[in-house]
Amino acid sequence: MTPETALAVAQGAIKKGDVLAVARVAGIQAAKRCSDLVPLCHPLLVGAVTVNFEILDSSIVIESQVETVDRTGVEMEALTACSVAALTVYDMCKSKDRSMVISDIALWEKTGGRSGHYRREDSD
């Protein structure tokens, strides 16, 4: 996104409203509805969902965390939360900046479930 768009989001100056608040709610809803959106993803009892944002000079970093007491991981729910939050940011800002790109959606860490613990190696 352009630096002007990132600044407008930070200042709450986007015409459609508070971009990050709406994107947070969209991400939480998406995590809870993941099994309705992703074929073959089974429904889980989601205990908690957080969606956080970091506004940089020309981008917004979105991070989600999903927790459950179920026997399986919730990485699909977390990835869905980030994806839908990013789509919401795009939708709310597209009248100001159609050049935005959604990129680099990745799992950074997962604990629990059959496959155990996973942590992505930092590529920097």
XYZ file of N, CA, C and O in Angstrom, residues 6-101:
384
model
N -1.372 3.972 4.331
C -0.995 3.500 5.669
C -1.202 4.600 6.700
O -1.726 4.357 7.798
N -0.831 5.814 6.354
C -1.016 6.951 7.261
C -2.500 7.227 7.498
O -2.925 7.482 8.634
N -3.306 7.156 6.445
C -4.749 7.386 6.588
C -5.380 6.328 7.498
O -6.246 6.646 8.320
N -4.942 5.070 7.381
C -5.440 4.022 8.281
C -5.047 4.348 9.715
O -5.867 4.279 10.634
N -3.788 4.723 9.919
C -3.293 5.038 11.265
C -4.038 6.219 11.881
O -4.288 6.241 13.093
N -4.414 7.179 11.065
C -5.103 8.374 11.550
C -6.619 8.207 11.593
O -7.325 9.133 11.990
N -7.117 7.078 11.165
C -8.564 6.872 11.137
C -9.255 7.718 10.096
O -10.412 8.112 10.280
N -8.560 7.968 8.977
C -9.082 8.882 7.962
C -9.595 8.172 6.714
O -9.700 8.788 5.655
N -9.939 6.910 6.818
C -10.513 6.173 5.685
C -12.030 6.369 5.722
O -12.657 6.236 6.780
N -12.619 6.674 4.580
C -14.045 7.018 4.506
C -14.970 5.955 5.090
O -15.979 6.273 5.699
N -14.637 4.669 4.911
C -15.525 3.598 5.377
C -15.495 3.402 6.886
O -16.314 2.660 7.419
N -14.552 4.030 7.586
C -14.527 3.921 9.040
C -13.217 3.397 9.587
O -12.172 3.474 8.946
N -13.269 2.859 10.791
C -12.094 2.360 11.500
C -11.663 1.027 10.895
O -12.199 -0.035 11.229
N -10.694 1.079 10.017
C -10.264 -0.087 9.243
C -9.824 -1.232 10.141
O -10.246 -2.376 9.962
N -8.984 -0.945 11.116
C -8.431 -2.027 11.931
C -9.475 -2.650 12.849
O -9.462 -3.865 13.063
N -10.396 -1.861 13.356
C -11.461 -2.425 14.199
C -12.351 -3.362 13.391
O -12.679 -4.465 13.848
N -12.724 -2.944 12.188
C -13.582 -3.773 11.347
C -12.820 -5.026 10.899
O -13.357 -6.139 10.918
N -11.555 -4.863 10.524
C -10.747 -6.008 10.088
C -10.537 -7.000 11.234
O -10.512 -8.213 11.009
N -10.403 -6.501 12.442
C -10.250 -7.390 13.614
C -11.504 -8.251 13.797
O -11.419 -9.463 13.970
N -12.664 -7.618 13.753
C -13.921 -8.366 13.904
C -14.075 -9.367 12.757
O -14.457 -10.521 12.976
N -13.750 -8.959 11.533
C -13.851 -9.864 10.382
C -12.932 -11.072 10.560
O -13.323 -12.208 10.278
N -11.721 -10.845 11.042
C -10.785 -11.941 11.263
C -11.266 -12.903 12.331
O -11.159 -14.131 12.177
N -11.811 -12.374 13.406
C -12.340 -13.224 14.484
C -13.509 -14.058 13.963
O -13.582 -15.272 14.204
N -14.427 -13.424 13.240
C -15.555 -14.161 12.674
C -15.081 -15.241 11.707
O -15.608 -16.351 11.684
N -14.086 -14.922 10.902
C -13.573 -15.883 9.919
C -12.964 -17.099 10.603
O -13.172 -18.236 10.156
N -12.221 -16.883 11.675
C -11.630 -18.017 12.402
C -12.726 -18.938 12.927
O -12.609 -20.164 12.852
N -13.789 -18.351 13.424
C -14.888 -19.144 13.974
C -15.689 -19.864 12.894
O -16.363 -20.851 13.179
N -15.632 -19.377 11.659
C -16.399 -19.969 10.552
C -15.504 -20.705 9.562
O -15.929 -21.032 8.460
N -14.283 -20.994 9.932
C -13.307 -21.596 9.025
C -13.838 -22.866 8.371
O -13.683 -23.063 7.166
N -14.480 -23.727 9.138
C -14.969 -24.991 8.563
C -16.081 -24.773 7.537
O -16.322 -25.638 6.703
N -16.735 -23.613 7.564
C -17.745 -23.285 6.553
C -17.097 -22.750 5.272
O -17.719 -22.764 4.210
N -15.870 -22.256 5.401
C -15.195 -21.610 4.270
C -14.211 -22.522 3.556
O -14.014 -22.408 2.350
N -13.547 -23.400 4.295
C -12.494 -24.246 3.735
C -13.003 -25.683 3.653
O -13.257 -26.301 4.688
N -13.148 -26.212 2.450
C -13.626 -27.592 2.319
C -12.711 -28.564 3.072
O -11.500 -28.398 3.097
N -13.307 -29.548 3.702
C -12.632 -30.611 4.446
C -11.988 -30.144 5.756
O -11.307 -30.918 6.418
N -12.191 -28.891 6.121
C -11.716 -28.405 7.420
C -12.827 -28.663 8.426
O -13.934 -28.161 8.281
N -12.546 -29.486 9.428
C -13.616 -29.879 10.345
C -13.876 -28.809 11.409
O -12.972 -28.065 11.779
N -15.115 -28.717 11.884
C -15.458 -27.706 12.889
C -14.759 -27.977 14.215
O -14.623 -29.124 14.622
N -14.328 -26.910 14.845
C -13.642 -26.999 16.140
C -14.279 -26.031 17.122
O -14.842 -25.013 16.728
N -14.116 -26.314 18.388
C -14.530 -25.386 19.424
C -13.381 -24.395 19.634
O -12.360 -24.733 20.221
N -13.552 -23.206 19.095
C -12.524 -22.172 19.202
C -12.691 -21.466 20.533
O -13.760 -20.941 20.836
N -11.629 -21.475 21.336
C -11.695 -20.869 22.658
C -11.379 -19.383 22.664
O -11.988 -18.612 23.392
N -10.421 -18.962 21.846
C -10.020 -17.556 21.813
C -9.396 -17.240 20.464
O -8.718 -18.084 19.865
N -9.646 -16.017 19.994
C -9.042 -15.529 18.750
C -8.570 -14.111 19.005
O -9.332 -13.284 19.512
N -7.324 -13.836 18.657
C -6.836 -12.458 18.682
C -6.316 -12.115 17.291
O -5.738 -12.964 16.612
N -6.558 -10.900 16.884
C -6.054 -10.391 15.606
C -5.411 -9.044 15.919
O -6.073 -8.138 16.429
N -4.121 -8.927 15.627
C -3.384 -7.701 15.900
C -2.754 -7.159 14.630
O -2.490 -7.908 13.685
N -2.488 -5.854 14.633
C -1.975 -5.157 13.469
C -0.756 -4.331 13.850
O -0.683 -3.789 14.954
N 0.164 -4.222 12.910
C 1.284 -3.301 13.045
C 1.333 -2.479 11.766
O 1.517 -3.033 10.675
N 1.146 -1.176 11.894
C 1.166 -0.298 10.730
C 2.602 0.148 10.503
O 3.217 0.764 11.378
N 3.127 -0.180 9.327
C 4.468 0.232 8.933
C 4.349 1.382 7.932
O 3.247 1.854 7.658
N 5.468 1.812 7.369
C 5.444 2.947 6.442
C 4.542 2.721 5.238
O 3.819 3.622 4.823
N 4.594 1.525 4.663
C 3.792 1.273 3.463
C 3.148 -0.116 3.491
O 2.960 -0.741 2.452
N 2.805 -0.567 4.682
C 2.131 -1.858 4.814
C 1.507 -1.989 6.196
O 1.787 -1.194 7.090
N 0.682 -3.004 6.312
C 0.103 -3.359 7.604
C 0.367 -4.839 7.813
O 0.003 -5.670 6.978
N 1.032 -5.166 8.902
C 1.299 -6.555 9.255
C 0.132 -7.039 10.113
O -0.278 -6.366 11.055
N -0.401 -8.204 9.759
C -1.533 -8.777 10.479
C -1.087 -10.082 11.111
O -0.494 -10.927 10.441
N -1.376 -10.242 12.388
C -1.018 -11.463 13.101
C -2.236 -11.952 13.868
O -2.946 -11.157 14.476
N -2.481 -13.253 13.806
C -3.590 -13.802 14.584
C -3.094 -14.952 15.441
O -2.100 -15.608 15.122
N -3.817 -15.173 16.510
C -3.555 -16.297 17.405
C -4.903 -16.912 17.739
O -5.849 -16.211 18.092
N -4.988 -18.228 17.597
C -6.224 -18.951 17.875
C -5.912 -20.044 18.876
O -4.889 -20.716 18.778
N -6.802 -20.216 19.849
C -6.619 -21.241 20.874
C -7.852 -22.134 20.945
O -8.970 -21.684 20.707
N -7.614 -23.395 21.277
C -8.686 -24.365 21.467
C -8.253 -25.372 22.522
O -7.061 -25.481 22.819
N -9.207 -26.085 23.053
C -8.886 -27.194 23.956
C -9.144 -28.519 23.241
O -9.101 -29.576 23.847
N -9.411 -28.446 21.944
C -9.679 -29.633 21.138
C -8.386 -30.413 20.914
O -7.291 -29.948 21.255
N -8.493 -31.586 20.293
C -7.342 -32.460 20.095
C -6.521 -32.107 18.872
O -5.543 -32.775 18.571
N -6.887 -31.108 18.140
C -6.217 -30.787 16.886
C -5.714 -29.350 16.896
O -6.073 -28.571 17.773
N -4.898 -29.029 15.926
C -4.386 -27.671 15.814
C -5.409 -26.734 15.196
O -6.407 -27.159 14.622
N -5.148 -25.469 15.313
C -6.051 -24.449 14.770
C -5.309 -23.516 13.810
O -5.642 -22.351 13.690
N -4.333 -24.084 13.101
C -3.587 -23.245 12.173
C -4.447 -22.762 11.007
O -4.288 -21.632 10.549
N -5.388 -23.586 10.535
C -6.257 -23.141 9.443
C -7.136 -21.981 9.896
O -7.375 -21.040 9.140
N -7.590 -22.027 11.132
C -8.408 -20.937 11.675
C -7.593 -19.647 11.770
O -8.083 -18.557 11.435
N -6.339 -19.756 12.203
C -5.484 -18.573 12.312
C -5.149 -17.991 10.936
O -5.179 -16.768 10.742
N -4.838 -18.865 9.981
C -4.540 -18.392 8.625
C -5.766 -17.766 7.975
O -5.659 -16.759 7.257
N -6.930 -18.327 8.227
C -8.174 -17.764 7.695
C -8.445 -16.401 8.318
O -8.869 -15.458 7.629
N -8.188 -16.270 9.612
C -8.376 -14.982 10.285
C -7.509 -13.901 9.646
O -7.992 -12.798 9.347
N -6.242 -14.211 9.399
C -5.346 -13.231 8.773
C -5.795 -12.896 7.355
O -5.786 -11.732 6.950
N -6.191 -13.925 6.612
C -6.603 -13.714 5.217
C -7.826 -12.806 5.122
O -7.849 -11.856 4.334
N -8.835 -13.090 5.926
C -10.066 -12.298 5.872
C -9.835 -10.893 6.445
O -10.380 -9.915 5.926
N -9.004 -10.767 7.453
C -8.656 -9.433 7.961
C -7.957 -8.624 6.866
O -8.267 -7.441 6.666
N -7.045 -9.254 6.133
C -6.345 -8.566 5.042
C -7.307 -8.175 3.923
O -7.233 -7.065 3.378
N -8.227 -9.061 3.584
C -9.230 -8.728 2.566
C -10.112 -7.565 3.015
O -10.500 -6.717 2.203
N -10.401 -7.505 4.295
C -11.216 -6.410 4.824
C -10.460 -5.086 4.743
O -11.035 -4.052 4.374
N -9.166 -5.110 5.077
C -8.349 -3.896 4.930
C -8.378 -3.444 3.473
O -8.590 -2.264 3.177
N -8.187 -4.390 2.551
C -8.215 -4.043 1.137
C -9.561 -3.430 0.747
O -9.621 -2.378 0.106
N -10.640 -4.081 1.146
C -11.973 -3.597 0.797
C -12.215 -2.187 1.317
O -12.749 -1.340 0.600
N -11.796 -1.927 2.534
C -12.068 -0.619 3.125
C -11.162 0.483 2.582
O -11.509 1.656 2.655
N -10.011 0.103 2.019
C -9.043 1.095 1.538
C -8.964 1.195 0.022
O -8.248 2.047 -0.507
N -9.689 0.335 -0.697
C -9.533 0.273 -2.154
C -9.905 1.567 -2.863
O -9.355 1.872 -3.920
N -10.792 2.363 -2.299
C -11.145 3.624 -2.962
C -9.989 4.617 -2.914
O -9.898 5.507 -3.750
N -9.098 4.436 -1.971
C -7.929 5.311 -1.836
C -6.709 4.745 -2.563
O -5.871 5.490 -3.058
N -6.617 3.398 -2.622
C -5.388 2.773 -3.124
C -5.688 1.382 -3.683
O -5.796 0.423 -2.936
N -5.808 1.268 -4.981
C -6.061 -0.038 -5.605
C -4.768 -0.809 -5.875
O -4.813 -1.939 -6.356
N -3.623 -0.248 -5.569
C -2.345 -0.928 -5.822
C -1.933 -1.856 -4.686
O -0.897 -2.506 -4.766
N -2.745 -1.944 -3.638
C -2.390 -2.787 -2.489
C -2.225 -4.238 -2.913
O -2.884 -4.706 -3.834
N -1.344 -4.930 -2.194
C -1.077 -6.344 -2.441
C -1.183 -7.087 -1.118
O -0.663 -6.624 -0.099
